GROMACS .gro file of C-alpha atoms in nm:
model
  205
    1UNK     CA    1   1.640   1.954  -0.041
    2UNK     CA    2   1.485   1.609  -0.020
    3UNK     CA    3   1.413   1.415   0.297
    4UNK     CA    4   1.688   1.183   0.426
    5UNK     CA    5   1.596   0.825   0.372
    6UNK     CA    6   1.513   0.594   0.662
    7UNK     CA    7   1.832   0.408   0.776
    8UNK     CA    8   1.877   0.037   0.697
    9UNK     CA    9   1.904  -0.042   1.072
   10UNK     CA   10   1.648  -0.321   1.077
   11UNK     CA   11   1.765  -0.474   0.749
   12UNK     CA   12   2.125  -0.476   0.860
   13UNK     CA   13   2.042  -0.674   1.167
   14UNK     CA   14   1.899  -0.949   0.950
   15UNK     CA   15   2.176  -0.925   0.691
   16UNK     CA   16   2.435  -0.974   0.964
   17UNK     CA   17   2.239  -1.276   1.085
   18UNK     CA   18   2.267  -1.430   0.739
   19UNK     CA   19   1.929  -1.340   0.591
   20UNK     CA   20   1.981  -1.217   0.236
   21UNK     CA   21   1.639  -1.161   0.093
   22UNK     CA   22   1.431  -0.940   0.331
   23UNK     CA   23   1.086  -0.838   0.208
   24UNK     CA   24   0.934  -0.516   0.334
   25UNK     CA   25   0.553  -0.515   0.314
   26UNK     CA   26   0.309  -0.229   0.341
   27UNK     CA   27  -0.035  -0.138   0.215
   28UNK     CA   28  -0.227   0.172   0.088
   29UNK     CA   29  -0.597   0.246   0.091
   30UNK     CA   30  -0.715   0.101   0.425
   31UNK     CA   31  -0.909   0.422   0.514
   32UNK     CA   32  -1.049   0.494   0.172
   33UNK     CA   33  -1.422   0.497   0.106
   34UNK     CA   34  -1.375   0.343  -0.238
   35UNK     CA   35  -1.138   0.122  -0.426
   36UNK     CA   36  -0.916  -0.169  -0.323
   37UNK     CA   37  -0.651  -0.208  -0.061
   38UNK     CA   38  -0.324  -0.239  -0.243
   39UNK     CA   39  -0.005  -0.395  -0.085
   40UNK     CA   40   0.346  -0.415  -0.211
   41UNK     CA   41   0.644  -0.640  -0.105
   42UNK     CA   42   0.991  -0.506  -0.184
   43UNK     CA   43   1.323  -0.695  -0.158
   44UNK     CA   44   1.628  -0.479  -0.174
   45UNK     CA   45   1.986  -0.588  -0.247
   46UNK     CA   46   2.211  -0.612   0.058
   47UNK     CA   47   2.313  -0.261   0.157
   48UNK     CA   48   2.101  -0.136  -0.134
   49UNK     CA   49   1.892   0.152   0.005
   50UNK     CA   50   1.691   0.386  -0.210
   51UNK     CA   51   1.755   0.761  -0.184
   52UNK     CA   52   1.458   0.950  -0.039
   53UNK     CA   53   1.270   0.645   0.084
   54UNK     CA   54   1.052   0.769   0.369
   55UNK     CA   55   0.691   0.725   0.481
   56UNK     CA   56   0.490   0.777   0.159
   57UNK     CA   57   0.252   1.016   0.338
   58UNK     CA   58   0.538   1.263   0.377
   59UNK     CA   59   0.598   1.281   0.002
   60UNK     CA   60   0.428   1.472  -0.276
   61UNK     CA   61   0.267   1.262  -0.549
   62UNK     CA   62   0.534   1.364  -0.794
   63UNK     CA   63   0.811   1.268  -0.553
   64UNK     CA   64   0.646   0.932  -0.479
   65UNK     CA   65   0.647   0.859  -0.851
   66UNK     CA   66   1.016   0.941  -0.881
   67UNK     CA   67   1.110   0.720  -0.582
   68UNK     CA   68   0.885   0.438  -0.692
   69UNK     CA   69   1.073   0.433  -1.026
   70UNK     CA   70   1.404   0.418  -0.840
   71UNK     CA   71   1.273   0.131  -0.621
   72UNK     CA   72   1.178  -0.074  -0.934
   73UNK     CA   73   1.518  -0.007  -1.082
   74UNK     CA   74   1.721  -0.107  -0.774
   75UNK     CA   75   1.512  -0.377  -0.606
   76UNK     CA   76   1.591  -0.746  -0.631
   77UNK     CA   77   1.217  -0.809  -0.653
   78UNK     CA   78   0.881  -0.631  -0.622
   79UNK     CA   79   0.540  -0.787  -0.583
   80UNK     CA   80   0.203  -0.612  -0.577
   81UNK     CA   81  -0.131  -0.747  -0.463
   82UNK     CA   82  -0.475  -0.611  -0.387
   83UNK     CA   83  -0.800  -0.684  -0.212
   84UNK     CA   84  -1.116  -0.547  -0.368
   85UNK     CA   85  -1.382  -0.333  -0.210
   86UNK     CA   86  -1.608  -0.631  -0.190
   87UNK     CA   87  -1.340  -0.826  -0.008
   88UNK     CA   88  -1.289  -0.540   0.234
   89UNK     CA   89  -1.666  -0.560   0.306
   90UNK     CA   90  -1.670  -0.935   0.344
   91UNK     CA   91  -1.354  -0.979   0.549
   92UNK     CA   92  -1.320  -0.639   0.726
   93UNK     CA   93  -1.035  -0.399   0.626
   94UNK     CA   94  -0.771  -0.554   0.852
   95UNK     CA   95  -0.813  -0.903   0.716
   96UNK     CA   96  -0.841  -0.767   0.363
   97UNK     CA   97  -0.511  -0.585   0.416
   98UNK     CA   98  -0.354  -0.913   0.517
   99UNK     CA   99  -0.494  -1.080   0.205
  100UNK     CA  100  -0.347  -0.805  -0.014
  101UNK     CA  101  -0.009  -0.847   0.159
  102UNK     CA  102  -0.025  -1.225   0.111
  103UNK     CA  103  -0.095  -1.176  -0.256
  104UNK     CA  104   0.193  -0.926  -0.290
  105UNK     CA  105   0.430  -1.177  -0.136
  106UNK     CA  106   0.304  -1.448  -0.372
  107UNK     CA  107   0.380  -1.225  -0.669
  108UNK     CA  108   0.752  -1.222  -0.575
  109UNK     CA  109   0.954  -1.457  -0.796
  110UNK     CA  110   1.090  -1.642  -0.490
  111UNK     CA  111   1.020  -1.680  -0.120
  112UNK     CA  112   1.199  -1.423   0.095
  113UNK     CA  113   1.419  -1.528   0.386
  114UNK     CA  114   1.215  -1.306   0.621
  115UNK     CA  115   0.926  -1.067   0.601
  116UNK     CA  116   0.890  -0.718   0.771
  117UNK     CA  117   0.537  -0.583   0.786
  118UNK     CA  118   0.405  -0.245   0.877
  119UNK     CA  119   0.154  -0.238   1.164
  120UNK     CA  120   0.023  -0.530   1.365
  121UNK     CA  121   0.085  -0.894   1.303
  122UNK     CA  122  -0.104  -1.056   1.012
  123UNK     CA  123  -0.179  -1.424   1.094
  124UNK     CA  124  -0.223  -1.511   0.724
  125UNK     CA  125   0.137  -1.429   0.643
  126UNK     CA  126   0.309  -1.695   0.857
  127UNK     CA  127   0.641  -1.600   1.020
  128UNK     CA  128   0.710  -1.230   0.997
  129UNK     CA  129   0.807  -0.930   1.207
  130UNK     CA  130   0.533  -0.670   1.245
  131UNK     CA  131   0.663  -0.319   1.316
  132UNK     CA  132   0.424  -0.048   1.448
  133UNK     CA  133   0.486   0.262   1.234
  134UNK     CA  134   0.717   0.051   1.028
  135UNK     CA  135   0.680   0.285   0.735
  136UNK     CA  136   0.864   0.552   0.948
  137UNK     CA  137   1.121   0.310   1.094
  138UNK     CA  138   1.218   0.052   0.835
  139UNK     CA  139   1.364   0.130   0.490
  140UNK     CA  140   1.222  -0.164   0.300
  141UNK     CA  141   0.873  -0.120   0.452
  142UNK     CA  142   0.884   0.248   0.346
  143UNK     CA  143   0.975   0.145  -0.006
  144UNK     CA  144   0.681  -0.099  -0.012
  145UNK     CA  145   0.447   0.175   0.111
  146UNK     CA  146   0.563   0.407  -0.165
  147UNK     CA  147   0.506   0.141  -0.439
  148UNK     CA  148   0.163   0.045  -0.291
  149UNK     CA  149   0.059   0.417  -0.280
  150UNK     CA  150   0.173   0.487  -0.637
  151UNK     CA  151   0.007   0.178  -0.779
  152UNK     CA  152  -0.311   0.248  -0.603
  153UNK     CA  153  -0.321   0.618  -0.700
  154UNK     CA  154  -0.272   0.521  -1.062
  155UNK     CA  155  -0.558   0.273  -1.042
  156UNK     CA  156  -0.796   0.523  -0.878
  157UNK     CA  157  -0.697   0.775  -1.154
  158UNK     CA  158  -0.802   0.526  -1.416
  159UNK     CA  159  -1.125   0.451  -1.235
  160UNK     CA  160  -1.195   0.824  -1.216
  161UNK     CA  161  -1.221   0.820  -1.595
  162UNK     CA  162  -1.491   0.546  -1.575
  163UNK     CA  163  -1.670   0.703  -1.278
  164UNK     CA  164  -1.627   1.081  -1.309
  165UNK     CA  165  -1.759   1.327  -1.052
  166UNK     CA  166  -1.598   1.182  -0.734
  167UNK     CA  167  -1.259   1.336  -0.771
  168UNK     CA  168  -1.077   1.005  -0.744
  169UNK     CA  169  -0.796   1.141  -0.963
  170UNK     CA  170  -0.718   1.377  -0.672
  171UNK     CA  171  -0.847   1.210  -0.356
  172UNK     CA  172  -0.780   0.845  -0.443
  173UNK     CA  173  -1.115   0.742  -0.298
  174UNK     CA  174  -1.066   0.896   0.047
  175UNK     CA  175  -1.346   1.087   0.218
  176UNK     CA  176  -1.269   1.434   0.104
  177UNK     CA  177  -1.529   1.707   0.055
  178UNK     CA  178  -1.536   1.667  -0.327
  179UNK     CA  179  -1.573   1.290  -0.294
  180UNK     CA  180  -1.863   1.320  -0.050
  181UNK     CA  181  -2.028   1.586  -0.269
  182UNK     CA  182  -2.001   1.340  -0.558
  183UNK     CA  183  -2.168   1.071  -0.346
  184UNK     CA  184  -2.452   1.304  -0.257
  185UNK     CA  185  -2.509   1.399  -0.625
  186UNK     CA  186  -2.444   1.063  -0.795
  187UNK     CA  187  -2.477   0.793  -0.528
  188UNK     CA  188  -2.226   0.510  -0.476
  189UNK     CA  189  -2.052   0.304  -0.742
  190UNK     CA  190  -1.964  -0.067  -0.736
  191UNK     CA  191  -1.619   0.033  -0.614
  192UNK     CA  192  -1.749   0.201  -0.295
  193UNK     CA  193  -1.726   0.014   0.034
  194UNK     CA  194  -2.070  -0.007   0.161
  195UNK     CA  195  -1.966  -0.086   0.515
  196UNK     CA  196  -1.769   0.240   0.519
  197UNK     CA  197  -2.048   0.461   0.387
  198UNK     CA  198  -2.327   0.376   0.628
  199UNK     CA  199  -2.697   0.371   0.565
  200UNK     CA  200  -2.748   0.716   0.407
  201UNK     CA  201  -2.680   0.583   0.057
  202UNK     CA  202  -2.895   0.340  -0.142
  203UNK     CA  203  -2.705   0.060  -0.321
  204UNK     CA  204  -2.851  -0.109  -0.623
  205UNK     CA  205  -2.555  -0.348  -0.688
   0.00000   0.00000   0.00000
């Protein structure tokens, strides 16, 4: 039996107030040692929830793929943006997350009436409501988190074919044992975040 989807409580408050296009925004990859931060913005139709939409971390990879497909089928609009590993280094991960979110919102075909964001406020986004643990409280944010995670996992799987030996197809660039073993054997790649790895690795890029 699947998990019950997060209620549309927050969205309904805005819908009743006359806001029609509500964008939920979330990211994936903040804590990864390699790869970009990926963000998604999802606008659902009024009263248009997605079955099984919960915090992406509570779902198996296969279930995330299924729900992401349902989100794309039912959403009014979906936008995806990213910030590269180099941007994470240059800006710090929090600001890079905000940049990825900003890019995701810009990929929407129109400007939403309001924006709901997981976590703390992001000054670069303008007016929005930041919800701590929003991916567990807000349906549209949970949908955005699922899309962001699925897109990022697919990207890291493709990069694993270019840079084998780090297990990115399984760990998505996070600091698992197989990833760190790969770093010890092979050293870092251009997709690793140097500020996350520390001084024990030599970079030649």
